[in-house]
Amino acid sequence: MKIAKNWKDYVVVDTANGEKMELIGGFSFLRPDPQVIWNTDKCLSTKVDACYKRKENKSGEWKLNPKMPKSFVIERKGVKFHIEPMSFKHICLFPEQAVNWDIMIDLIKNSKREIKVLNLFAY
């Protein structure tokens, strides 16, 4: 597994009890993550800017700090990402793909020709 390094606008702060706390563009987010299978005595939900809570029907909603914007932009290596908390837990960013973005950025910069990219992922 490769780790994306030197990302100032995104960091995983902590994980516990099925939740992940992230710092994105200076705002703290807490959302469920099915890969966080360990339990601890930690309570991650104190003083976050955005907290996602599931409802019984598997949908959910974000509770946002009133001072937090509804959307904002972060950047990684010159690529800009529009961040917006969505009703199905996503934030319009898959940070685990940062290593792949880095590879693509390097390939494009070193190609010495025009490059067209087709993004086949959408939701």
Coordinates of N, CA and C in Angstrom, one line a residue:
M1 N 0.8 -1.2 0.0 CA 0.0 0.0 0.0 C 0.9 1.2 0.0
K2 N 0.6 2.2 -0.9 CA 1.3 3.4 -0.9 C 0.5 4.5 -0.2
I3 N 1.2 5.3 0.5 CA 0.6 6.4 1.3 C 0.8 7.7 0.6
A4 N -0.3 8.5 0.5 CA -0.2 9.8 -0.1 C 0.4 10.8 0.9
K5 N 1.5 11.4 0.6 CA 2.2 12.3 1.5 C 2.0 13.7 1.1
N6 N 2.3 14.6 2.1 CA 2.3 16.0 1.9 C 1.0 16.6 1.4
W7 N -0.1 16.2 2.0 CA -1.4 16.7 1.7 C -1.8 17.6 2.8
K8 N -1.8 18.9 2.6 CA -2.1 19.9 3.6 C -3.6 20.0 3.9
D9 N -4.5 19.8 2.9 CA -5.9 20.0 3.0 C -6.7 18.8 3.5
Y10 N -6.0 17.6 3.7 CA -6.7 16.4 4.1 C -5.9 15.6 5.0
V11 N -6.5 15.1 6.1 CA -5.8 14.2 7.0 C -6.8 13.4 7.8
V12 N -6.6 12.1 8.0 CA -7.4 11.3 8.9 C -6.9 11.6 10.3
V13 N -7.8 12.1 11.2 CA -7.3 12.5 12.5 C -7.4 11.3 13.4
D14 N -8.5 10.5 13.4 CA -8.7 9.4 14.3 C -9.8 8.5 13.7
T15 N -9.8 7.3 14.3 CA -10.8 6.3 13.9 C -11.2 5.5 15.1
A16 N -12.5 5.1 15.3 CA -12.9 4.3 16.4 C -14.4 4.0 16.2
N17 N -14.9 2.9 16.7 CA -16.3 2.6 16.8 C -17.1 2.8 15.6
G18 N -16.5 2.4 14.4 CA -17.2 2.5 13.2 C -17.2 3.9 12.6
E19 N -16.4 4.8 13.1 CA -16.4 6.2 12.6 C -15.0 6.6 12.3
K20 N -14.9 7.6 11.4 CA -13.7 8.2 11.0 C -13.8 9.7 11.1
M21 N -12.8 10.3 11.8 CA -12.7 11.8 11.9 C -11.6 12.3 10.9
E22 N -12.0 13.2 10.1 CA -11.1 13.7 9.1 C -11.0 15.3 9.2
L23 N -9.9 15.8 8.9 CA -9.7 17.3 8.8 C -9.6 17.6 7.3
I24 N -10.6 18.3 6.8 CA -10.6 18.6 5.3 C -10.8 20.1 5.1
G25 N -9.7 20.7 4.6 CA -9.7 22.2 4.3 C -9.9 23.0 5.6
G26 N -9.4 22.4 6.7 CA -9.5 23.1 8.0 C -10.8 22.8 8.8
F27 N -11.7 22.0 8.2 CA -12.9 21.7 8.9 C -12.9 20.2 9.3
S28 N -13.4 19.9 10.5 CA -13.4 18.6 11.0 C -14.7 17.9 10.7
F29 N -14.6 16.7 10.1 CA -15.7 15.9 9.7 C -15.7 14.5 10.5
L30 N -16.9 14.1 10.9 CA -17.1 12.8 11.5 C -18.1 12.0 10.7
R31 N -17.7 10.9 10.2 CA -18.7 10.1 9.4 C -18.5 8.6 9.6
P32 N -19.5 7.8 9.4 CA -19.4 6.3 9.5 C -18.4 5.8 8.5
D33 N -17.7 4.8 8.9 CA -16.8 4.1 7.9 C -16.8 2.6 8.2
P34 N -17.4 1.8 7.3 CA -17.5 0.3 7.6 C -16.2 -0.4 7.8
Q35 N -15.1 0.2 7.4 CA -13.8 -0.4 7.5 C -13.2 -0.2 8.9
V36 N -13.8 0.7 9.7 CA -13.3 0.9 11.1 C -14.1 -0.1 11.9
I37 N -13.4 -1.3 12.2 CA -14.1 -2.4 12.9 C -13.6 -2.5 14.3
W38 N -12.7 -1.6 14.8 CA -12.3 -1.7 16.2 C -13.0 -0.7 17.0
N39 N -13.2 -1.1 18.3 CA -13.9 -0.3 19.2 C -13.0 0.1 20.3
T40 N -13.1 1.4 20.7 CA -12.3 1.9 21.8 C -13.2 2.7 22.7
D41 N -12.7 3.3 23.8 CA -13.4 4.1 24.7 C -13.5 5.6 24.2
K42 N -12.9 5.8 23.1 CA -12.9 7.2 22.5 C -14.2 7.6 22.1
C43 N -14.5 8.9 22.3 CA -15.7 9.5 21.7 C -15.2 10.6 20.7
L44 N -15.4 10.3 19.4 CA -14.9 11.2 18.4 C -15.8 12.3 18.1
S45 N -17.0 12.3 18.6 CA -18.0 13.2 18.1 C -18.0 14.6 18.9
T46 N -17.0 14.8 19.7 CA -17.0 16.1 20.4 C -16.4 17.2 19.6
K47 N -17.1 18.3 19.4 CA -16.5 19.4 18.7 C -16.0 19.2 17.3
V48 N -16.9 18.7 16.5 CA -16.6 18.6 15.0 C -17.4 19.6 14.3
D49 N -17.0 20.0 13.1 CA -17.7 21.0 12.3 C -18.8 20.3 11.5
A50 N -18.7 19.0 11.2 CA -19.7 18.3 10.4 C -19.8 16.9 10.9
C51 N -21.0 16.5 11.2 CA -21.2 15.1 11.7 C -22.3 14.4 11.0
Y52 N -22.1 13.3 10.4 CA -23.1 12.6 9.7 C -23.7 11.5 10.6
K53 N -25.0 11.5 10.6 CA -25.8 10.5 11.4 C -26.7 9.8 10.5
R54 N -26.7 8.5 10.6 CA -27.6 7.6 9.8 C -28.9 7.6 10.4
K55 N -29.9 7.4 9.6 CA -31.3 7.2 10.0 C -31.6 5.7 9.9
E56 N -32.8 5.3 10.4 CA -33.2 3.9 10.3 C -33.2 3.3 8.9
N57 N -33.6 4.1 7.9 CA -33.8 3.7 6.6 C -32.5 3.7 5.8
K58 N -31.3 3.8 6.4 CA -30.0 3.8 5.9 C -29.6 5.1 5.2
S59 N -30.5 6.0 5.1 CA -30.1 7.4 4.6 C -29.6 8.1 5.8
G60 N -29.3 9.3 5.7 CA -28.8 10.1 6.9 C -28.8 11.6 6.6
E61 N -28.2 12.3 7.5 CA -28.0 13.7 7.3 C -26.8 14.3 8.0
W62 N -26.3 15.4 7.5 CA -25.2 16.0 8.1 C -25.7 17.1 9.1
K63 N -25.1 17.2 10.2 CA -25.3 18.3 11.1 C -24.0 19.2 11.0
L64 N -24.2 20.4 10.5 CA -23.1 21.3 10.2 C -23.0 22.4 11.2
N65 N -21.8 22.8 11.6 CA -21.5 23.9 12.4 C -22.0 25.1 11.6
P66 N -22.8 26.0 12.2 CA -23.4 27.2 11.4 C -22.3 28.0 10.8
K67 N -21.1 28.0 11.3 CA -20.0 28.8 10.7 C -19.3 28.2 9.5
M68 N -19.7 26.9 9.3 CA -19.1 26.1 8.2 C -19.8 26.4 6.9
P69 N -19.1 26.6 5.8 CA -19.8 26.8 4.5 C -20.4 25.5 4.0
K70 N -21.5 25.6 3.2 CA -22.1 24.4 2.6 C -21.2 23.6 1.7
S71 N -20.3 24.4 1.0 CA -19.3 23.7 0.2 C -18.1 24.6 0.1
F72 N -17.0 24.0 -0.3 CA -15.7 24.8 -0.4 C -14.8 24.0 -1.2
V73 N -13.6 24.5 -1.5 CA -12.6 23.9 -2.4 C -11.3 23.6 -1.7
I74 N -10.8 22.5 -1.9 CA -9.4 22.1 -1.4 C -8.6 21.8 -2.7
E75 N -7.3 21.7 -2.4 CA -6.3 21.5 -3.5 C -5.3 20.4 -3.2
R76 N -4.9 19.7 -4.2 CA -3.7 18.8 -4.1 C -2.9 18.8 -5.4
K77 N -1.7 19.3 -5.2 CA -0.8 19.3 -6.4 C -1.4 20.0 -7.6
G78 N -2.1 21.1 -7.4 CA -2.7 21.9 -8.4 C -4.0 21.4 -8.9
V79 N -4.5 20.3 -8.4 CA -5.9 19.8 -8.8 C -6.8 20.3 -7.7
K80 N -7.9 20.9 -8.1 CA -8.9 21.5 -7.1 C -10.1 20.5 -7.0
F81 N -10.5 20.4 -5.8 CA -11.7 19.5 -5.4 C -12.7 20.3 -4.7
H82 N -13.9 20.1 -5.2 CA -15.1 20.8 -4.7 C -15.6 19.9 -3.5
I83 N -15.7 20.3 -2.3 CA -16.1 19.5 -1.2 C -17.5 20.0 -0.8
E84 N -18.4 19.0 -0.7 CA -19.8 19.3 -0.3 C -20.4 18.1 0.3
P85 N -20.8 18.1 1.6 CA -21.4 17.0 2.3 C -22.7 16.6 1.6
M86 N -22.9 15.4 1.2 CA -24.0 14.9 0.5 C -24.9 14.0 1.5
S87 N -26.2 13.9 1.2 CA -27.1 13.2 2.1 C -26.8 11.7 2.2
F88 N -25.9 11.1 1.4 CA -25.6 9.7 1.5 C -24.2 9.5 2.0
K89 N -23.7 10.4 2.8 CA -22.4 10.4 3.6 C -21.2 10.8 2.8
H90 N -21.2 10.9 1.5 CA -20.1 11.3 0.8 C -19.8 12.8 0.9
I91 N -18.6 13.2 0.5 CA -18.2 14.6 0.6 C -17.7 15.1 -0.8
C92 N -18.0 14.3 -1.8 CA -17.5 14.6 -3.2 C -16.0 14.5 -3.4
L93 N -15.4 13.6 -2.6 CA -14.0 13.4 -2.7 C -13.7 11.9 -2.1
F94 N -12.8 11.2 -2.8 CA -12.4 9.9 -2.3 C -10.9 10.0 -2.1
P95 N -10.5 10.5 -0.9 CA -9.1 10.8 -0.6 C -8.2 9.6 -0.7
E96 N -8.8 8.4 -0.5 CA -7.9 7.2 -0.6 C -7.4 7.0 -2.0
Q97 N -7.9 7.8 -3.0 CA -7.4 7.7 -4.4 C -6.2 8.7 -4.7
A98 N -5.8 9.4 -3.6 CA -4.7 10.4 -3.8 C -3.4 9.8 -4.4
V99 N -3.1 8.6 -4.1 CA -1.8 8.0 -4.7 C -2.0 7.9 -6.2
N100 N -3.2 7.4 -6.6 CA -3.5 7.3 -8.0 C -3.5 8.6 -8.7
W101 N -4.0 9.7 -8.1 CA -4.0 11.0 -8.7 C -2.5 11.5 -8.9
D102 N -1.7 11.2 -7.9 CA -0.3 11.6 -7.9 C 0.4 10.9 -9.1
I103 N 0.1 9.6 -9.3 CA 0.7 8.9 -10.5 C 0.2 9.5 -11.8
M104 N -1.1 9.8 -11.9 CA -1.6 10.4 -13.1 C -1.0 11.8 -13.4
I105 N -0.9 12.6 -12.3 CA -0.3 13.9 -12.4 C 1.1 13.8 -13.0
D106 N 1.9 12.9 -12.4 CA 3.3 12.8 -12.9 C 3.3 12.3 -14.3
L107 N 2.5 11.3 -14.7 CA 2.5 10.8 -16.1 C 2.1 11.9 -17.0
I108 N 1.1 12.7 -16.7 CA 0.7 13.8 -17.6 C 1.7 14.8 -17.7
K109 N 2.3 15.2 -16.6 CA 3.4 16.3 -16.7 C 4.6 15.8 -17.5
N110 N 4.9 14.5 -17.4 CA 6.1 14.0 -18.1 C 5.8 13.5 -19.5
S111 N 4.6 13.6 -20.0 CA 4.3 13.0 -21.3 C 4.8 13.9 -22.4
K112 N 5.0 15.2 -22.2 CA 5.4 16.1 -23.3 C 4.5 16.1 -24.5
R113 N 3.2 15.9 -24.2 CA 2.2 16.0 -25.3 C 0.8 16.3 -24.6
E114 N -0.2 16.7 -25.4 CA -1.5 16.9 -24.9 C -2.1 15.6 -24.4
I115 N -2.7 15.6 -23.3 CA -3.3 14.4 -22.7 C -4.8 14.7 -22.5
K116 N -5.6 13.8 -22.8 CA -7.1 13.8 -22.6 C -7.4 12.7 -21.6
V117 N -8.2 13.1 -20.5 CA -8.5 12.1 -19.5 C -10.0 11.9 -19.5
L118 N -10.4 10.7 -19.4 CA -11.8 10.3 -19.3 C -12.0 9.7 -17.9
N119 N -12.8 10.4 -17.1 CA -13.1 9.9 -15.8 C -14.4 9.1 -15.9
L120 N -14.2 7.8 -15.6 CA -15.4 6.9 -15.8 C -16.1 6.6 -14.4
F121 N -15.7 7.4 -13.4 CA -16.4 7.2 -12.1 C -17.3 8.4 -11.9
A122 N -18.5 8.1 -11.6 CA -19.5 9.1 -11.3 C -20.6 8.5 -10.4
Y123 N -21.3 9.3 -9.7 CA -22.4 8.8 -8.9 C -23.6 9.7 -8.9

